[in-house]
Short mmCIF file of C-alpha atoms and ligand atoms in Angstrom, two decimals:
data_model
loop_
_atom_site.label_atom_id
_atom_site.label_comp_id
_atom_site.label_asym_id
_atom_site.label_seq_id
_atom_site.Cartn_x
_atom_site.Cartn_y
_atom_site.Cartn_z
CA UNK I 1 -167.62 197.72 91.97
CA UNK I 2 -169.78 199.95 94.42
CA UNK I 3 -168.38 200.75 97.75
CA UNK I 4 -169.41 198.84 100.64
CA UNK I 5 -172.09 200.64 103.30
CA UNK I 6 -168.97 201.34 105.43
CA UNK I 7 -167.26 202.72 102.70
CA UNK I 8 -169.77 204.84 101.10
CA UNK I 9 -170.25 206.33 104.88
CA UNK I 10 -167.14 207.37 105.38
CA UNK I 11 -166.36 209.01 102.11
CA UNK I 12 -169.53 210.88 102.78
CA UNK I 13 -168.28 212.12 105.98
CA UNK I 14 -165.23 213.61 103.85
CA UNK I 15 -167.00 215.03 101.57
CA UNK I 16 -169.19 217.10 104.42
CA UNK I 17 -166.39 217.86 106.29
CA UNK I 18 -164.17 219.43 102.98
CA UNK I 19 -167.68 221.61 102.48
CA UNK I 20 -167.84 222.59 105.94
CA UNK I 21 -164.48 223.32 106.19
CA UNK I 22 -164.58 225.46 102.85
CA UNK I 23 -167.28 227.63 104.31
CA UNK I 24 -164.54 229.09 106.86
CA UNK I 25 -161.88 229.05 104.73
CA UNK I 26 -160.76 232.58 103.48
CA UNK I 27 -158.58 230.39 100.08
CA UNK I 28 -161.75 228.63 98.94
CA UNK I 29 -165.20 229.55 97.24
CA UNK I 30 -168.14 227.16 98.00
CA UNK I 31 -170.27 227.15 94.52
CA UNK I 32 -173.79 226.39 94.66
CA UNK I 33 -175.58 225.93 91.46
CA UNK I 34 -174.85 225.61 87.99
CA UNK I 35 -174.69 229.26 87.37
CA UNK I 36 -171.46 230.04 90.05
CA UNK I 37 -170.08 227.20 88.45
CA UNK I 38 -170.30 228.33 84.55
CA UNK I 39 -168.68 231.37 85.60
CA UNK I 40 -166.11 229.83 87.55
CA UNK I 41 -165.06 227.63 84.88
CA UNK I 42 -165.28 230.58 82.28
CA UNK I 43 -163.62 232.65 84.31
CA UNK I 44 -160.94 230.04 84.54
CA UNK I 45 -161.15 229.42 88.18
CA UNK I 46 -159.45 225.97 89.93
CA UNK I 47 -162.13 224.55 90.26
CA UNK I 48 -160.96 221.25 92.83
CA UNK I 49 -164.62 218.98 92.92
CA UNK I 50 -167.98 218.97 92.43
CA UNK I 51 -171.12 217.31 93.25
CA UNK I 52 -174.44 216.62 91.98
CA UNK I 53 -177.32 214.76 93.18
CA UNK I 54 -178.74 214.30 89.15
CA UNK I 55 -176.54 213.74 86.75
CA UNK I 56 -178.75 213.57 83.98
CA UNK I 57 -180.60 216.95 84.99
CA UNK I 58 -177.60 218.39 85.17
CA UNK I 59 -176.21 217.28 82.27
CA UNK I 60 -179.64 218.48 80.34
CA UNK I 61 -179.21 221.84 82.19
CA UNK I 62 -175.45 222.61 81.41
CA UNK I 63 -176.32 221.85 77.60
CA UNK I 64 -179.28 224.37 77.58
CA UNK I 65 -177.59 227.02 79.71
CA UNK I 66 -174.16 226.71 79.19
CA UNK I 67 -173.00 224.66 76.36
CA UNK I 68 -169.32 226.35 75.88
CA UNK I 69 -168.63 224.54 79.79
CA UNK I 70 -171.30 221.52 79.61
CA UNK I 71 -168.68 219.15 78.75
CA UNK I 72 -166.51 220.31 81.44
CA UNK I 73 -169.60 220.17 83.82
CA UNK I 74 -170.28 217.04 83.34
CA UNK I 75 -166.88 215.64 83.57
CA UNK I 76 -166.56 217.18 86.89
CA UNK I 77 -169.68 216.68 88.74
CA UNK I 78 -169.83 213.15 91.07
CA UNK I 79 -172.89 212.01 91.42
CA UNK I 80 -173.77 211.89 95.41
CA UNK I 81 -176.92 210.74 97.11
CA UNK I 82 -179.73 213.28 97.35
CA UNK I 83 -180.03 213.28 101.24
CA UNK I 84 -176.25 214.34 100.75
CA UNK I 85 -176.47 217.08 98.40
CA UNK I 86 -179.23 218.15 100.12
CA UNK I 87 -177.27 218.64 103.17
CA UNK I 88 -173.88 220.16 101.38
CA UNK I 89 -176.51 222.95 100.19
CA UNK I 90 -176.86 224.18 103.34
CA UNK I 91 -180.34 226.00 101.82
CA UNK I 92 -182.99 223.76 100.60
CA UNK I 93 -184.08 222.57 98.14
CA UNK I 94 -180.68 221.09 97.11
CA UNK I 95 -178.94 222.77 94.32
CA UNK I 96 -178.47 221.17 90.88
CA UNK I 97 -174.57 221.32 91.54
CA UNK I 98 -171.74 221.90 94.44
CA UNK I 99 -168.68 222.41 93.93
CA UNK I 100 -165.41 224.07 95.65
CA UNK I 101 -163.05 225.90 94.05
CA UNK I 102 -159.69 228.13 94.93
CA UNK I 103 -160.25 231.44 95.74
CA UNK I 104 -157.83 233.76 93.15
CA UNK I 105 -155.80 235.96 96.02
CA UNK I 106 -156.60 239.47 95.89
CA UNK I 107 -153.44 241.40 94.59
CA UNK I 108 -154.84 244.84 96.30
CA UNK I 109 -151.70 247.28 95.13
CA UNK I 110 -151.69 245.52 91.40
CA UNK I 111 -155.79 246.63 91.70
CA UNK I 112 -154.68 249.98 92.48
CA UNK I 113 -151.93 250.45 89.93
CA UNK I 114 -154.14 248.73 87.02
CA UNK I 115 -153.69 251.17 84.48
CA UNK I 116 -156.98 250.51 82.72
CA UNK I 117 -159.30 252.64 82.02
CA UNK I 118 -161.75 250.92 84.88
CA UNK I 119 -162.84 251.88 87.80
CA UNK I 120 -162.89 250.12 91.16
CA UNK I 121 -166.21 249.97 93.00
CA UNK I 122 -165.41 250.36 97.06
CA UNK I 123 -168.34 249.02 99.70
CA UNK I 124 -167.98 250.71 103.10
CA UNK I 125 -169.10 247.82 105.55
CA UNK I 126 -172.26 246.51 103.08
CA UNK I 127 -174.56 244.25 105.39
CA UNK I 128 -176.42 242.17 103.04
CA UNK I 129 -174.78 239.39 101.67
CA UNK I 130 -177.06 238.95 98.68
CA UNK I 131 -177.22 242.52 98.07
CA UNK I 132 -172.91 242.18 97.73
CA UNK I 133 -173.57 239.59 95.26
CA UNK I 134 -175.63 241.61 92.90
CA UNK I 135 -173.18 244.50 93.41
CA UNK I 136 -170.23 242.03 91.66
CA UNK I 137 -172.77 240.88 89.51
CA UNK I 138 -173.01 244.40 87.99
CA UNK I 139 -169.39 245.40 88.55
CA UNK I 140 -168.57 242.27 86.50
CA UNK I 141 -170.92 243.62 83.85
CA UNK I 142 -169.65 247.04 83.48
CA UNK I 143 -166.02 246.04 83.30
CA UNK I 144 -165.20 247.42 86.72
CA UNK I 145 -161.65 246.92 87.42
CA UNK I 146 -162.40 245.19 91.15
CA UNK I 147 -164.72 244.73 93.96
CA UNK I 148 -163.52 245.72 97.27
CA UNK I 149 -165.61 246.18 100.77
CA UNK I 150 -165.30 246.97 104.75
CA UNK I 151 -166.58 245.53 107.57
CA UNK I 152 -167.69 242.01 108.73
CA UNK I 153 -169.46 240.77 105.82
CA UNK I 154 -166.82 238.63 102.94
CA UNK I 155 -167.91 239.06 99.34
CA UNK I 156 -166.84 235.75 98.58
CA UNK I 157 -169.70 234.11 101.01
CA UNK I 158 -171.68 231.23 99.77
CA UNK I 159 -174.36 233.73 99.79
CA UNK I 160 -172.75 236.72 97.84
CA UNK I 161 -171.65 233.90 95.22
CA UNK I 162 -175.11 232.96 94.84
CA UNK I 163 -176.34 236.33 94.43
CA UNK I 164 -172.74 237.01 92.11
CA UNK I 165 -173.66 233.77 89.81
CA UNK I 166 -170.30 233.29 90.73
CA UNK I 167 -169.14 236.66 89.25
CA UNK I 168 -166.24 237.27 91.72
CA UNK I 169 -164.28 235.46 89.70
CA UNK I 170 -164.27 237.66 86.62
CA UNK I 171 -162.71 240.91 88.77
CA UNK I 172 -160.79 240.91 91.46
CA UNK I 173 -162.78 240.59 94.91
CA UNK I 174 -161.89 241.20 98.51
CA UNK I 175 -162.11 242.38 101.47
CA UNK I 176 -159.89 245.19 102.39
CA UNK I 177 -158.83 247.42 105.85
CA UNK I 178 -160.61 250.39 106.68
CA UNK I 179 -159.75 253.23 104.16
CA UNK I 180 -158.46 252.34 101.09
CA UNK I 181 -155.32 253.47 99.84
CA UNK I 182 -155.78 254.36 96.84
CA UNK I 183 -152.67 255.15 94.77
CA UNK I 184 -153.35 257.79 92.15
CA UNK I 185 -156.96 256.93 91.77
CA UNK I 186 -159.29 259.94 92.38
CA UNK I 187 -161.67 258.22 95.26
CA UNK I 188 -165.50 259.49 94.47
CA UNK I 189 -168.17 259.08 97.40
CA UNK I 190 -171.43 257.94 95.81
CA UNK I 191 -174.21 259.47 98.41
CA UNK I 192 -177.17 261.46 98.30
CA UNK I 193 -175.39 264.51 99.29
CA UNK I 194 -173.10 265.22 95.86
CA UNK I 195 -173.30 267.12 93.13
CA UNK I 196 -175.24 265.39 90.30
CA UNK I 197 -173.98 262.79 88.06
CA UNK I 198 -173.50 263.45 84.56
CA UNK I 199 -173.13 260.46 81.93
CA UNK I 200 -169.83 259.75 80.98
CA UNK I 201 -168.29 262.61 83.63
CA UNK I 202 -166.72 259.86 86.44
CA UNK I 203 -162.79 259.56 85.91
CA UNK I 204 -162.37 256.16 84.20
CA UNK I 205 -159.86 254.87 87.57
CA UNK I 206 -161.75 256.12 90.03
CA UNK I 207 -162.51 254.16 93.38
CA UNK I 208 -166.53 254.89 93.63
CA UNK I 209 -167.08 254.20 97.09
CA UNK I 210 -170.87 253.54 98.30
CA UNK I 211 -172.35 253.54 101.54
CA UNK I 212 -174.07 250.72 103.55
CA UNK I 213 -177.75 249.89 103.46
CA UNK I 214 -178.42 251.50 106.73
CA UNK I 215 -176.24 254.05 107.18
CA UNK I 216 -174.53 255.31 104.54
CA UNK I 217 -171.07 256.41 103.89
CA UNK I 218 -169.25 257.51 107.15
CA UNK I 219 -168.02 260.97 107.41
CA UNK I 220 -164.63 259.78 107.47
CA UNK I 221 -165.03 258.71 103.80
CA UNK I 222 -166.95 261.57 102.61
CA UNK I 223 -163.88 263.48 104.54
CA UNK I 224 -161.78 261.66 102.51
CA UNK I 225 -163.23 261.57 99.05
CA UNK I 226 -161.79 264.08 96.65
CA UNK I 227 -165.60 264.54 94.96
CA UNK I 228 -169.23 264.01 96.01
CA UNK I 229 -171.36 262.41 93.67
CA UNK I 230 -175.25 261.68 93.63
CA UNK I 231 -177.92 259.77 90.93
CA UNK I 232 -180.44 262.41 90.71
CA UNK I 233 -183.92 261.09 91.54
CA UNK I 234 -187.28 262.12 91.77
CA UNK I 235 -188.51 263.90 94.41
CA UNK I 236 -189.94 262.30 97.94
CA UNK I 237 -187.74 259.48 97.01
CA UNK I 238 -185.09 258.65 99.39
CA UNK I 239 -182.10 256.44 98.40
CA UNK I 240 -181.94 253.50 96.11
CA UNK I 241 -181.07 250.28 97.11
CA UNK I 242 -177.20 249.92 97.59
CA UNK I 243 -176.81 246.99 94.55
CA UNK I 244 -179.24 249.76 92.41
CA UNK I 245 -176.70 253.03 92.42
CA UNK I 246 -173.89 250.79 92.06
CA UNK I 247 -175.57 249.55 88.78
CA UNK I 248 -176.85 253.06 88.26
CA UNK I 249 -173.07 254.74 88.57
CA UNK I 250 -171.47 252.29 86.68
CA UNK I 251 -173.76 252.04 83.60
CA UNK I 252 -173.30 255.90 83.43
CA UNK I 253 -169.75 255.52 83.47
CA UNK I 254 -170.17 252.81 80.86
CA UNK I 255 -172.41 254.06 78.65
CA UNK I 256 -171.08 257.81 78.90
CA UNK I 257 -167.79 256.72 77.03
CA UNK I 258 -165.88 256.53 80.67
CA UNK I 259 -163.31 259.20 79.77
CA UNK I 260 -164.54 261.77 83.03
CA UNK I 261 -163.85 264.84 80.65
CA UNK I 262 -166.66 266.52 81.91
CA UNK I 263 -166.30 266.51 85.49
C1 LIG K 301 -179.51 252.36 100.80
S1 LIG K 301 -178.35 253.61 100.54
C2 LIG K 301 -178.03 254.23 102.17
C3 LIG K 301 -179.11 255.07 102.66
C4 LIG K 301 -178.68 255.93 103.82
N1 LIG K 301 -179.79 256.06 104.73
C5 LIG K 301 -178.22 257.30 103.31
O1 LIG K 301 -178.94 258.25 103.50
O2 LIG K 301 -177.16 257.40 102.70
C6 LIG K 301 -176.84 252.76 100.25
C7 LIG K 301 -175.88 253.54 99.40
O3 LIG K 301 -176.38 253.64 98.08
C8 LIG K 301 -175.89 254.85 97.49
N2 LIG K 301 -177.05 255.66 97.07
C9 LIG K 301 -178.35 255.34 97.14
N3 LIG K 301 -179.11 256.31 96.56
C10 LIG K 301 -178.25 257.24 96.11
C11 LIG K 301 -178.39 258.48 95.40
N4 LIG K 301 -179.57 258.94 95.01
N5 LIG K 301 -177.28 259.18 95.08
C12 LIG K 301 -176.06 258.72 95.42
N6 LIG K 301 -175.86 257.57 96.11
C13 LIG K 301 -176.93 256.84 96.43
C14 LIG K 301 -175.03 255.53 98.53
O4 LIG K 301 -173.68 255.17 98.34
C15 LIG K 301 -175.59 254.97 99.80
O5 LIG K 301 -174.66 255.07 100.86
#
């Protein structure tokens, strides 16, 4: 039996106002696209609804992209009116899916007593939200342990999960108070100023702390860092791109064996 006009209006207006509501809320994630969702469901997130404007497409989609959640995909996803989905989005064109699921909490002090050999990447007040999601896009890559930042800017926005693909939830993510503390992990300031990286030469539980897009690392941090660090680079060149020498550090640190013997 399909719901009657009034019906269908007012469950409508629930749905908009449990997506609106998630946007503010610092316990949920708002997933748009089929991508955040795969990870999220991978990654074995609570995932609580989710919405789709084509079932069929979607359906077609999951199989081709992500057959090991498709099922799951599909069993979740409600079909909704387009206008609707088009307005949950918040971006157009719609997405393909919407969903919201619970944030995992971060656990800061279990991050910082994590005995394995992985390092946490640190973002001192990063202004770009889609630049934040490519930096736990790569952290989740590497096998960083976590994912932590400064400043205003969350990295579980909609926006920084877009740009993640939904990668926060395969580390742990958060924002954190000023300075770190950091337990017994070395911290190492990633700026143009440090000695040169060498492959395989970072401590494996370091905090790597990087600079924002602007400004770079204050000198509070670089006061407070135990080693200076910087990815050599051509000369005339200035600075890479924030998400680019987090990919750059970590990748050495992957690929050099991770052990920091040789720093
Ligand atoms: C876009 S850069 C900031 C540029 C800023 N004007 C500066 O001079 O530091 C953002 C961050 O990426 C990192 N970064 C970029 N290029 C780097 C390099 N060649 N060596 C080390 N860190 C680098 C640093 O952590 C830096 O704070």
């Amino acid at each position: 039996v399909s719901p009657s006009a009034p019906e269908a209006d007012a469950s409508a207006g629930a749905l908009l106002d449990r997506f609106r509501r998630a946007r503010r809320d610092p316990a949920l994630a708002v997933l748009e696209g089929l991508h955040p969702l795969k990870h999220a469901l991978r990654f074995g997130a609570d995932v609580l609804e989710a919405v789709t404007a084509d079932p069929a497409a979607l359906a077609r989609l999951a199989r081709a992209v992500a057959p090991d959640v498709a099922e799951r995909v599909e069993v979740l996803a409600r079909p909704v009116a387009p206008e609707l989905a088009a307005v949950l989005a918040k971006r157009a064109p719609a997405r393909d899916v919407l969903a919201l699921a619970r944030r995992p909490p971060l656990d800061l002090s279990g991050v910082l007593r994590d005995p394995r050999p992985a390092p946490v990447v640190l973002l001192e007040d990063p202004r770009s939200l889609s630049n934040m999601g490519a930096c736990v896009r790569v952290a989740a890559a590497a096998g960083a342990a976590a994912l932590l930042s400064t400043g205003a800017n969350d990295p579980w926005h909609p926006d920084a999960v877009r740009g993640a693909a939904g990668l926060q939830f395969a580390l742990a993510v958060g924002r954190i108070g000023e300075l770190p503390p950091r337990g017994d992990r070395p911290l190492i300031a990633v700026d143009p100023t440090g000695e040169p990286l060498h492959p395989g030469a970072l401590p494996a539980r370091a905090v790597l702390v990087f600079g924002g897009e602007r400004h770079g690392l204050t000198d509070e941090l670089l006061a407070a860092a135990d080693a200076r660090v910087r990815i050599p680079m051509r000369t005339g060149v200035s600075s890479l791109n924030l998400a680019t020498s987090v990919s750059a550090v970590l990748f050495s640190w992957r690929l050099g064996g991770g052990d920091g013997q040789a720093m």
